[in-house]
PDB file of C-alpha atoms in Angstrom:
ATOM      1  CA  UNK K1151       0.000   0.000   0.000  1.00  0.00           C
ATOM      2  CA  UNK K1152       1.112   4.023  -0.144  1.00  0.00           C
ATOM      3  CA  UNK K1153       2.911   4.858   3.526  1.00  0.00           C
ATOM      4  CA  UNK K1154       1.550   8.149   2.800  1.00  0.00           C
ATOM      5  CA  UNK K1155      -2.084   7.094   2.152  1.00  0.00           C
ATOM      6  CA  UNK K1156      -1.603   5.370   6.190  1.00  0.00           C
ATOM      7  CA  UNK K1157      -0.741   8.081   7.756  1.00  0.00           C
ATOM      8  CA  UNK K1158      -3.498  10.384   6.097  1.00  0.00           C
ATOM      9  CA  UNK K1159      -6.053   8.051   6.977  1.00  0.00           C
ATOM     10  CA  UNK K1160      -4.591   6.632  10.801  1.00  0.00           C
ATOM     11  CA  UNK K1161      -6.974   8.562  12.421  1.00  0.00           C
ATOM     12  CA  UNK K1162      -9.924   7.605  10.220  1.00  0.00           C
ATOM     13  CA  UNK K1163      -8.981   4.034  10.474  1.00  0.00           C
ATOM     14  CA  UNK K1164      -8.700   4.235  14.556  1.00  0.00           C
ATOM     15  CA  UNK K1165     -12.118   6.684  14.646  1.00  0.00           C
ATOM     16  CA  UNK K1166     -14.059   3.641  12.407  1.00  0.00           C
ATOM     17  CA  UNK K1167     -12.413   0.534  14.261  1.00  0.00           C
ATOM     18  CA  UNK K1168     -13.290   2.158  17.597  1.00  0.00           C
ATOM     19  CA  UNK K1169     -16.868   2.797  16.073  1.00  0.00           C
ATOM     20  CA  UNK K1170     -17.811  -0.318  14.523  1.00  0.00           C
ATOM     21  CA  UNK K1171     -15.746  -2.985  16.433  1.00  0.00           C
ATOM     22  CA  UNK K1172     -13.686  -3.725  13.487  1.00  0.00           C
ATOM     23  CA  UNK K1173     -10.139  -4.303  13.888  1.00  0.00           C
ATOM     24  CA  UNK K1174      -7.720  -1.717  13.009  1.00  0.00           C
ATOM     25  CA  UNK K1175      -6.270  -4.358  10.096  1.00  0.00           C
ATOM     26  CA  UNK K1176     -10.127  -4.579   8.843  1.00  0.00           C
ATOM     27  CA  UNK K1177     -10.319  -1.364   8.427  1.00  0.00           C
ATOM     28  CA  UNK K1178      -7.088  -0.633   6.901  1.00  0.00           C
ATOM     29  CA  UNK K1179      -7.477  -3.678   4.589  1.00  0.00           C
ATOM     30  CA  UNK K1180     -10.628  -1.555   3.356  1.00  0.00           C
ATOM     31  CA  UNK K1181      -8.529   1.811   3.104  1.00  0.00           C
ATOM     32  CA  UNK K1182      -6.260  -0.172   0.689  1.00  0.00           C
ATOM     33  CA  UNK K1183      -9.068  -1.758  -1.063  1.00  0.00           C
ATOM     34  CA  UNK K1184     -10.304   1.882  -1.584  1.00  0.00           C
ATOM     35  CA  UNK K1185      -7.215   2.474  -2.842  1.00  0.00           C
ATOM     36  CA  UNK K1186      -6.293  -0.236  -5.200  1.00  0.00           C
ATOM     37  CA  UNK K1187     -10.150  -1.439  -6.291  1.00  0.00           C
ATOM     38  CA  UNK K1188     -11.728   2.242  -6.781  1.00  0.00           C
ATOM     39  CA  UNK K1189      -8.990   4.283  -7.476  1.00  0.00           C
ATOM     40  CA  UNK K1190      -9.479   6.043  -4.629  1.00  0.00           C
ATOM     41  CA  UNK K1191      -6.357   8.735  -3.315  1.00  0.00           C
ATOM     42  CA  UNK K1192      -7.938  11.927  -1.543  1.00  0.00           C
ATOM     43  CA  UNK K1193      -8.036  11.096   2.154  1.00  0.00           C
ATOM     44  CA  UNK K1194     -11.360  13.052   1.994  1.00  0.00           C
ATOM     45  CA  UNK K1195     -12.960  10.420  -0.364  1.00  0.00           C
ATOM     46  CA  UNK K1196     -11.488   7.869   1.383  1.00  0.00           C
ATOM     47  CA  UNK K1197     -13.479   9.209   4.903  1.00  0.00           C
ATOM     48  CA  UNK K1198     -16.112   9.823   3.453  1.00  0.00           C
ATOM     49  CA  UNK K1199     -16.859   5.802   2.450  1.00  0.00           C
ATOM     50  CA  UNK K1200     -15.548   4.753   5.379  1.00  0.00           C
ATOM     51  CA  UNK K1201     -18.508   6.520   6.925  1.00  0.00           C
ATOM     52  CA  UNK K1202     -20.188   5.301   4.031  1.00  0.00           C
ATOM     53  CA  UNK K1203     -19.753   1.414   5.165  1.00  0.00           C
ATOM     54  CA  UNK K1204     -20.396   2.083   8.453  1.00  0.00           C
ATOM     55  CA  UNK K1205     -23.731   3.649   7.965  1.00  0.00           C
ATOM     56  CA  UNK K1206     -24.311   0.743   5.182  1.00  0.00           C
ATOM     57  CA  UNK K1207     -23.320  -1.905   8.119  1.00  0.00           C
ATOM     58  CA  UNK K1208     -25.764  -0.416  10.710  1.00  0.00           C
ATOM     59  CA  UNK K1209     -28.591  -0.096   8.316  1.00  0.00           C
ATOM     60  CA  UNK K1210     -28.390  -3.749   7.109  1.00  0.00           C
ATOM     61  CA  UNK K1211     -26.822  -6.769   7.946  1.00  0.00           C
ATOM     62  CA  UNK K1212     -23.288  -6.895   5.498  1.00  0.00           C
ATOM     63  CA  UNK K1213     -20.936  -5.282   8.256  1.00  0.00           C
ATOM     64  CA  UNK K1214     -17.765  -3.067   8.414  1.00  0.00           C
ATOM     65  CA  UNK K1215     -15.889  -6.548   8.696  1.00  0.00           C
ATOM     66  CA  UNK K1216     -17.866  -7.548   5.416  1.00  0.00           C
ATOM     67  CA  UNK K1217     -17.022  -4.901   3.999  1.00  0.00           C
ATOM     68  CA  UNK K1218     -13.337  -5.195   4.405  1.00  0.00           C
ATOM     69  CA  UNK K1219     -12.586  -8.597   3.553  1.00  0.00           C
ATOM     70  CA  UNK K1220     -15.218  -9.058   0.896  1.00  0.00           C
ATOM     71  CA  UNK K1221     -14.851  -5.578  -0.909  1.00  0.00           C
ATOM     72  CA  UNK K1222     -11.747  -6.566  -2.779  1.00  0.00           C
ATOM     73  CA  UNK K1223     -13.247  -9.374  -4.170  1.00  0.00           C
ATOM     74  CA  UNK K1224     -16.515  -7.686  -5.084  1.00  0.00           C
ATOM     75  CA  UNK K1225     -14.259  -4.676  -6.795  1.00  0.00           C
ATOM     76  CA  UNK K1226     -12.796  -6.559  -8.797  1.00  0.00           C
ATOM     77  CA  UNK K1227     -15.857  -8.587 -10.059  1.00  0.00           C
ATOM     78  CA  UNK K1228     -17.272  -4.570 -10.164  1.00  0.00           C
ATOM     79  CA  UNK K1229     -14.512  -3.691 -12.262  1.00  0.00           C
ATOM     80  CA  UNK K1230     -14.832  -6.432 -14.863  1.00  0.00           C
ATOM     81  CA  UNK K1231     -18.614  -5.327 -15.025  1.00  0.00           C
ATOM     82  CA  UNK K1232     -17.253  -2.193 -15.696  1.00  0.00           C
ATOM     83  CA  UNK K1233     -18.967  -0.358 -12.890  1.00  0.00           C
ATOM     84  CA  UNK K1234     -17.614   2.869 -11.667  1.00  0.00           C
ATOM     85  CA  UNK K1235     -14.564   3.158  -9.450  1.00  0.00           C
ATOM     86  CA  UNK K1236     -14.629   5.726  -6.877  1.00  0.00           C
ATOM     87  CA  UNK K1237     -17.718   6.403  -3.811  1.00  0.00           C
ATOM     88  CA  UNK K1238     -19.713   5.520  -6.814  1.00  0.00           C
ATOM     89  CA  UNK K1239     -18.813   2.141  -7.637  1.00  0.00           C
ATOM     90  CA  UNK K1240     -18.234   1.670  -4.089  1.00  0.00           C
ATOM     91  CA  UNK K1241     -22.000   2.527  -2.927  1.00  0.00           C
ATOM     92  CA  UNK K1242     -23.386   0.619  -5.735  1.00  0.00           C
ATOM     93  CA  UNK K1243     -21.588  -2.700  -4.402  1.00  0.00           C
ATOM     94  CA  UNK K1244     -21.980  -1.871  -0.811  1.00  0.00           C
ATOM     95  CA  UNK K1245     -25.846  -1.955  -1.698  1.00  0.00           C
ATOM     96  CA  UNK K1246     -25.711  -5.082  -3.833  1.00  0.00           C
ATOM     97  CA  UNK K1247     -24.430  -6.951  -0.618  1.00  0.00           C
ATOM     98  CA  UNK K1248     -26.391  -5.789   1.835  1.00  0.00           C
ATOM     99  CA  UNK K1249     -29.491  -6.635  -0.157  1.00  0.00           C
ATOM    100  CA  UNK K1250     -27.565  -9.928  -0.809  1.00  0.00           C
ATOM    101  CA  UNK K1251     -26.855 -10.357   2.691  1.00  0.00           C
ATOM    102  CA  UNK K1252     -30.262 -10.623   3.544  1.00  0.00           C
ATOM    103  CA  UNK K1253     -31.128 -13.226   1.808  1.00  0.00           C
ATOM    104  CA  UNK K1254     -28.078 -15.543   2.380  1.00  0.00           C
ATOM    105  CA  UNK K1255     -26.499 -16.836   5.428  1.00  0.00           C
ATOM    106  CA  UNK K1256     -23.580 -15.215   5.593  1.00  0.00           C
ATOM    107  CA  UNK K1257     -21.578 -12.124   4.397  1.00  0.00           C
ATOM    108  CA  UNK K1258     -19.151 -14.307   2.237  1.00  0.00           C
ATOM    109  CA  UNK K1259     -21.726 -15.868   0.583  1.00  0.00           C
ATOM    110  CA  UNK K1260     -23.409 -12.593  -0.306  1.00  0.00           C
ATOM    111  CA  UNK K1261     -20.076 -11.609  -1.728  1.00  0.00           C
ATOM    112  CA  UNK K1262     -19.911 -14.785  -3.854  1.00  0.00           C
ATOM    113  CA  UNK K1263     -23.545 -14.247  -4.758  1.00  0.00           C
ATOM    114  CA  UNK K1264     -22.743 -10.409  -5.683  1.00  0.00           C
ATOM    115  CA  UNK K1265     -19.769 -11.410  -7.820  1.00  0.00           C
ATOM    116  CA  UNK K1266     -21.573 -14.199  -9.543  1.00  0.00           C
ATOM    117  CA  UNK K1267     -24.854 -12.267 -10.217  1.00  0.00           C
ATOM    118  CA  UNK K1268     -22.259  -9.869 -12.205  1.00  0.00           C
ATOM    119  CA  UNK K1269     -20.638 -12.133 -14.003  1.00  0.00           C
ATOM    120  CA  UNK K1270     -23.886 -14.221 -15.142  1.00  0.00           C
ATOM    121  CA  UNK K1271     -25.132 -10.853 -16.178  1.00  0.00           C
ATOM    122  CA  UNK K1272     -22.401 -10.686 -18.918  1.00  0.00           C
ATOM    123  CA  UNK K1273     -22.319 -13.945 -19.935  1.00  0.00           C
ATOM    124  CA  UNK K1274     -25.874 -14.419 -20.502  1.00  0.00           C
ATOM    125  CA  UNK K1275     -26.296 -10.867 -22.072  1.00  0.00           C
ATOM    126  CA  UNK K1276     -27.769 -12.612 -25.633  1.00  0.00           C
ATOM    127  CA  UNK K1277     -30.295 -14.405 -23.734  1.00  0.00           C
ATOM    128  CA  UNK K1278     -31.878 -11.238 -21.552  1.00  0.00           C
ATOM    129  CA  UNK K1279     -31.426  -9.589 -24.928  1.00  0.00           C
ATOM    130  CA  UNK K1280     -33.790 -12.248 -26.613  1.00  0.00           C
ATOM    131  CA  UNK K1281     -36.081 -12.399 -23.251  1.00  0.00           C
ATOM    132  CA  UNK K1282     -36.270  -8.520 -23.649  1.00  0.00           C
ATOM    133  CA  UNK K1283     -37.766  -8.616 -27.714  1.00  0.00           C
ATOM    134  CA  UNK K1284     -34.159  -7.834 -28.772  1.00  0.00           C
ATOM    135  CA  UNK K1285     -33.514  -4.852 -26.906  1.00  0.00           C
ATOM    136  CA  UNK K1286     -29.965  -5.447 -24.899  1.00  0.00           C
ATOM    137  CA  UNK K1287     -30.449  -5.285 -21.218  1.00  0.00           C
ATOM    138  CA  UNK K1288     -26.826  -5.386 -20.230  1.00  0.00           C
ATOM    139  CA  UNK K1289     -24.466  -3.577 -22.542  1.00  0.00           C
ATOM    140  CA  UNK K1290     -24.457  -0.090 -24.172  1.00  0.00           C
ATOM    141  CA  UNK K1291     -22.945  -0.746 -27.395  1.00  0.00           C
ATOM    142  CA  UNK K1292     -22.569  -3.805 -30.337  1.00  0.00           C
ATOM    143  CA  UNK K1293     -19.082  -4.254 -29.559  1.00  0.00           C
ATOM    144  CA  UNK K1294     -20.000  -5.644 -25.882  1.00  0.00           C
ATOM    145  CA  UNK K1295     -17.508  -3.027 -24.604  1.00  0.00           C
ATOM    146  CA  UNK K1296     -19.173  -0.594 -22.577  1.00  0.00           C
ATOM    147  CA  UNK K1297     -22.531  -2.110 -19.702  1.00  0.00           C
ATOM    148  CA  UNK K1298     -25.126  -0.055 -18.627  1.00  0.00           C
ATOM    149  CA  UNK K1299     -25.532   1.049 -15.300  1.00  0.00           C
ATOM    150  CA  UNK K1300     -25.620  -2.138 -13.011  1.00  0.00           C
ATOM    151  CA  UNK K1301     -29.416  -0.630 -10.946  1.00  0.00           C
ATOM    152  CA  UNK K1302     -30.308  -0.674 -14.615  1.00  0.00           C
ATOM    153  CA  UNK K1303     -28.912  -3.595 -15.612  1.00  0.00           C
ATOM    154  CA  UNK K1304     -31.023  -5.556 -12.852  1.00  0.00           C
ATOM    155  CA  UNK K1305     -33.835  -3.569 -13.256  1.00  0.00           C
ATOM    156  CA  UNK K1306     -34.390  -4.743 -16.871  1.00  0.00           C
ATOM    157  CA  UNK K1307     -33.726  -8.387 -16.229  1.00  0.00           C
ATOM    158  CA  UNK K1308     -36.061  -8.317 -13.800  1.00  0.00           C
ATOM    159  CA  UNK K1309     -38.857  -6.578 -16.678  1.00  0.00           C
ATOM    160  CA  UNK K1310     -36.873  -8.555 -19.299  1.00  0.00           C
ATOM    161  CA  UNK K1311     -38.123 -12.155 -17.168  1.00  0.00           C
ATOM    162  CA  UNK K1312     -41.586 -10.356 -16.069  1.00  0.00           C
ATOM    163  CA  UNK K1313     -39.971 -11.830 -12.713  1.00  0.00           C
ATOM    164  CA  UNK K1314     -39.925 -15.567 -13.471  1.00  0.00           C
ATOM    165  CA  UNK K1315     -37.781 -17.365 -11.207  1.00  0.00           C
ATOM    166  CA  UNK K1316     -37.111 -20.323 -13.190  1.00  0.00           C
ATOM    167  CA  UNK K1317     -36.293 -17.814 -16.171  1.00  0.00           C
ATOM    168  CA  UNK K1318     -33.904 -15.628 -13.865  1.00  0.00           C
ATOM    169  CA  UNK K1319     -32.391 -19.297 -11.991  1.00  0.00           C
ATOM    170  CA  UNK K1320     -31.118 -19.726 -16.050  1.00  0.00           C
ATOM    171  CA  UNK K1321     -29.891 -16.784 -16.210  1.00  0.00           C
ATOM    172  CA  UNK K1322     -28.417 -16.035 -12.566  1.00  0.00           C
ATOM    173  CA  UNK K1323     -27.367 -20.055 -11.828  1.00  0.00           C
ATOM    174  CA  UNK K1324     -27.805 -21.033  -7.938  1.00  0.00           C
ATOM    175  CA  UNK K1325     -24.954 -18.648  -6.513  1.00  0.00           C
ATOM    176  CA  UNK K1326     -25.931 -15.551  -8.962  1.00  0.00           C
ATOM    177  CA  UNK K1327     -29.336 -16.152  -7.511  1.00  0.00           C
ATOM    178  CA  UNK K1328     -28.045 -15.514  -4.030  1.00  0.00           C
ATOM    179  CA  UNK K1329     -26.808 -12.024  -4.851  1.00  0.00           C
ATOM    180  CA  UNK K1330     -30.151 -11.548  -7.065  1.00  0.00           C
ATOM    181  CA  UNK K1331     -32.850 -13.345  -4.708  1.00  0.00           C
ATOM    182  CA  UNK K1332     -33.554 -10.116  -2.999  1.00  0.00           C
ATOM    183  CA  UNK K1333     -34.176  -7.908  -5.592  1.00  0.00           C
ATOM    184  CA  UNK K1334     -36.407 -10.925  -7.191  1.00  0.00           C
ATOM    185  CA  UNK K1335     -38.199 -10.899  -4.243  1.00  0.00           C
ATOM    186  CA  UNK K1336     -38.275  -7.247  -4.226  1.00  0.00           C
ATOM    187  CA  UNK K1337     -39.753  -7.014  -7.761  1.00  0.00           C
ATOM    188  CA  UNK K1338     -42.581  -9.739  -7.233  1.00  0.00           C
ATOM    189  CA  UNK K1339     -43.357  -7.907  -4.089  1.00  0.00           C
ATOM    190  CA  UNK K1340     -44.327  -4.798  -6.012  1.00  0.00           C
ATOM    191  CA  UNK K1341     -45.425  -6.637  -9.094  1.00  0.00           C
ATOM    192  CA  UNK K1342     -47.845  -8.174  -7.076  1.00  0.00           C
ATOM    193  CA  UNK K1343     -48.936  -5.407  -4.619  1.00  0.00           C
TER     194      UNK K1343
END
């Protein structure tokens, strides 16, 4: 990691530990995950989704300690997508797992589930495309270069399937279903309401 970036962010890392029972490692392993994952440098940033996963943790049930040793993993699997880097990116995954979380046992396996939902997403782009009368769902341009925005992405899947379970278990598989099983049940919810 950058020495500099440390000592910037010591008393940010201390201030979140003490908050959120986290271990000083956790949350420097997050700070560097900030760093290397979403391109984040600006001690400022940096805070500010620190405070970001904290609030996230105490609001649902993927945790500071989820956070750090899962959000490596899930930027990376962000960054193939080709989701934003930055608070961005980082809120955007931070969501996906806590609404994964819910629905899963554990926060690693909302991780996997997260990670896996993503990567079904791209390789099952044709068959959303055909399930939405042609239109794609996941990717901006012909060349498969560029994806839409992920809240998007899910969105119209979800539209794309009308919300059929068996349709979206083809196109999620059983651990993309675990990151997607709460916006499913999300959708039906209001589909049905």
């Amino acid at each position: 990691g950058s020495l500099e970036l440390a000592k910037s962010s010591g008393r940010d890392m201390a201030t979140a530990a003490r908050a959120t029972g986290a271990s000083e490692e956790d949350i420097g392993s997050l700070i560097a995950t900030l760093n290397t994952k979403f391109g984040m440098t600006d001690p400022n940033e940096i805070k500010q989704a620190i405070a970001m996963a904290i609030q996230q943790g105490k609001s649902g049930a993927f945790e500071m300690r989820d956070a750090a040793g899962y959000m490596s993993e899930m930027g990376a699997a962000g960054q193939r997508f080709g989701l934003d880097k930055g608070g961005s990116g980082f809120a955007k995954r931070g969501a996906m797992a806590q609404v994964a979380r819910a629905s899963t046992g554990s926060g690693a396996e909302a991780a996997t589930g997260v990670q896996a939902m993503m990567r079904q997403l791209i390789s099952k782009s044709d068959d959303i495309k055909k399930m939405n009368g042609g239109e794609s769902v996941v990717f901006k341009d012909k060349g498969k270069t560029q994806t839409n925005d992920i809240v998007d992405v899910i969105a119209n899947t979800l539209k794309a399937t009308k919300g059929n379970k068996g349709k979206l278990q083809e196109v999620f598989g059983d651990e993309g279903m675990k990151g997607a099983s709460g916006f499913i049940t999300a959708f039906n919810d209001a589909a049905n309401a």
